[in-house]
Short mmCIF file of C-alpha atoms in Angstrom, two decimals:
data_model
loop_
_atom_site.label_atom_id
_atom_site.label_comp_id
_atom_site.label_asym_id
_atom_site.label_seq_id
_atom_site.Cartn_x
_atom_site.Cartn_y
_atom_site.Cartn_z
CA LYS F 1 69.50 117.04 50.10
CA VAL F 2 65.74 117.67 50.23
CA ASP F 3 63.57 114.72 51.19
CA THR F 4 61.21 114.78 48.22
CA ASP F 5 58.79 112.51 50.10
CA ARG F 6 58.23 115.27 52.69
CA ILE F 7 57.44 118.44 50.73
CA TYR F 8 54.45 120.29 52.17
CA VAL F 9 52.40 123.23 50.93
CA GLY F 10 50.43 125.68 53.01
CA GLY F 11 49.30 129.25 52.93
CA CYS F 12 46.75 131.73 54.16
CA SER F 13 44.05 133.50 52.14
CA ASN F 14 45.49 133.85 48.63
CA GLY F 15 48.27 131.56 49.87
CA GLY F 16 45.53 129.05 50.70
CA TYR F 17 44.23 129.56 47.17
CA MET F 18 47.71 128.89 45.78
CA SER F 19 48.11 125.83 48.01
CA LEU F 20 44.96 124.27 46.59
CA LYS F 21 45.90 125.37 43.07
CA LEU F 22 49.31 123.70 43.42
CA MET F 23 47.70 120.52 44.79
CA LEU F 24 45.30 120.44 41.84
CA LEU F 25 48.07 121.06 39.30
CA HIS F 26 50.58 118.67 40.90
CA PRO F 27 48.65 116.11 42.97
CA ASP F 28 51.60 113.72 43.23
CA TYR F 29 54.22 116.30 44.24
CA PHE F 30 53.28 117.21 47.82
CA ALA F 31 53.24 114.97 50.88
CA ALA F 32 50.55 117.09 52.58
CA SER F 33 48.90 120.49 52.67
CA PHE F 34 47.56 122.90 55.32
CA PRO F 35 45.62 125.80 53.74
CA SER F 36 44.12 128.48 55.98
CA ALA F 37 41.36 130.95 55.10
CA LEU F 38 41.03 129.25 51.71
CA ALA F 39 40.24 131.76 48.98
CA TYR F 40 39.58 129.17 46.23
CA HIS F 41 35.89 129.09 45.35
CA GLU F 42 34.53 125.56 45.32
CA GLU F 43 32.55 126.09 42.12
CA TYR F 44 35.83 126.12 40.18
CA VAL F 45 36.96 122.71 41.45
CA THR F 46 35.88 119.86 39.21
CA ASP F 47 34.92 116.37 40.37
CA GLU F 48 38.01 115.06 38.57
CA GLN F 49 40.20 117.45 40.56
CA ILE F 50 38.59 116.36 43.83
CA GLU F 51 39.31 112.77 42.85
CA SER F 52 42.95 113.67 42.06
CA ILE F 53 43.62 115.05 45.57
CA LYS F 54 41.36 112.92 47.77
CA ASP F 55 44.29 110.76 48.88
CA MET F 56 46.54 113.71 49.75
CA PRO F 57 46.73 114.49 53.46
CA ILE F 58 45.12 117.93 53.97
CA TRP F 59 44.30 119.93 57.07
CA PHE F 60 42.09 122.98 56.41
CA ILE F 61 41.85 125.86 58.92
CA HIS F 62 39.09 128.48 58.72
CA SER F 63 36.84 130.70 60.83
CA LYS F 64 33.08 130.74 60.39
CA ASP F 65 33.00 134.54 60.66
CA ASP F 66 35.64 135.19 57.98
CA PRO F 67 34.23 138.11 55.96
CA VAL F 68 36.89 137.86 53.23
CA THR F 69 36.97 134.19 52.27
CA LYS F 70 33.50 132.96 53.05
CA ALA F 71 33.71 129.39 54.27
CA GLU F 72 30.38 128.30 52.75
CA GLU F 73 31.68 129.28 49.29
CA THR F 74 35.19 127.90 49.67
CA VAL F 75 36.45 125.44 52.25
CA VAL F 76 33.23 123.86 53.55
CA PRO F 77 32.04 122.49 50.19
CA VAL F 78 35.60 121.50 49.15
CA TYR F 79 36.03 119.60 52.43
CA LYS F 80 32.62 117.92 52.14
CA ARG F 81 33.29 116.89 48.54
CA LEU F 82 36.63 115.36 49.53
CA ILE F 83 34.99 113.38 52.34
CA ALA F 84 32.19 112.25 49.99
CA ALA F 85 34.87 111.13 47.50
CA GLY F 86 36.38 108.88 50.17
CA ALA F 87 39.22 111.03 51.56
CA LYS F 88 40.59 109.38 54.69
CA ASN F 89 43.29 111.82 55.86
CA VAL F 90 41.57 115.18 55.44
CA HIS F 91 40.90 117.34 58.49
CA PHE F 92 39.27 120.70 59.04
CA SER F 93 39.64 122.92 62.11
CA TYR F 94 36.64 125.22 61.87
CA TYR F 95 36.47 128.01 64.43
CA ASP F 96 33.51 130.17 65.40
CA HIS F 97 35.81 133.18 65.85
CA VAL F 98 39.49 133.97 65.96
CA VAL F 99 40.18 134.94 69.55
CA ASP F 100 43.13 136.49 71.36
CA ILE F 101 45.33 133.49 72.21
CA THR F 102 47.85 135.65 74.09
CA GLY F 103 45.51 137.06 76.73
CA PHE F 104 46.85 140.57 76.08
CA TYR F 105 43.58 141.85 74.57
CA GLY F 106 40.96 139.97 76.55
CA GLY F 107 41.50 136.33 75.63
CA ASP F 108 38.37 134.53 74.44
CA ASN F 109 36.37 137.75 74.76
CA PHE F 110 38.42 139.51 72.07
CA HIS F 111 37.67 138.54 68.47
CA TYR F 112 40.13 139.28 65.71
CA LEU F 113 38.88 139.61 62.16
CA GLY F 114 37.73 136.11 61.19
CA HIS F 115 40.13 136.12 58.25
CA PHE F 116 43.01 135.73 60.71
CA SER F 117 42.47 131.98 61.17
CA TRP F 118 46.13 131.51 60.28
CA ILE F 119 46.84 132.52 63.91
CA TYR F 120 45.77 129.05 65.00
CA SER F 121 47.96 127.15 62.53
CA HIS F 122 51.00 129.37 63.07
CA ALA F 123 50.70 128.92 66.85
CA ASN F 124 50.19 125.15 66.37
CA LEU F 125 46.85 125.23 68.17
CA CYS F 126 44.74 123.36 65.61
CA LYS F 127 43.83 120.01 67.11
CA LEU F 128 40.10 119.54 66.54
CA ASP F 129 38.47 118.25 63.39
CA TYR F 130 35.26 119.44 61.71
CA ASP F 131 33.18 117.43 64.19
CA ASN F 132 34.99 119.13 67.12
CA GLN F 133 36.71 115.85 68.01
CA PRO F 134 40.50 115.57 68.36
CA VAL F 135 42.55 114.50 65.37
CA TYR F 136 44.37 111.27 66.18
CA LEU F 137 47.54 109.85 64.76
CA ASN F 138 48.64 106.39 65.90
CA GLY F 139 46.12 106.53 68.74
CA ARG F 140 47.35 109.89 70.07
CA SER F 141 45.71 113.32 69.80
CA VAL F 142 47.89 115.64 67.70
CA THR F 143 48.19 119.26 66.62
CA VAL F 144 48.38 120.36 62.99
CA MET F 145 52.19 120.58 62.99
CA GLU F 146 52.63 117.19 64.70
CA TRP F 147 50.28 115.71 62.11
CA LEU F 148 52.06 117.51 59.25
CA ALA F 149 55.51 116.34 60.35
CA ALA F 150 54.29 112.73 60.23
CA GLN F 151 53.05 112.93 56.63
CA LYS F 152 55.14 111.58 53.78
CA LYS F 153 54.55 110.12 50.36
#
């Protein structure tokens, strides 16, 4: 009793790699994707593969100071290529740092390792796009999980 029009894929780091890999291998299977700290190097994504996933709803999450999966080698060029290919429902929350969202360790003044950008998606705090503007759905600003729940094939 699975709604096959609402199967999503997401993951962090190597899970982000696998999310993109699964999208590229099965572009018609998933309703949407939300990779974080993408480990898939852009140089290994062909133009044909970009074309095959440009219509899939995707929300990338990454931190600029991630020392493990460097955004300029992974998510930034993949995102830009998707937009250049005409992707309409692709978003990218791109943080300067991953900060303490609990306030226990100093709040905005405490920076976790930049690779921990998954904190924002797991806490459902992603709501800004690459241009730092809110992501809207039906005229209303939404978070990543609200957006994801609305996606279907």
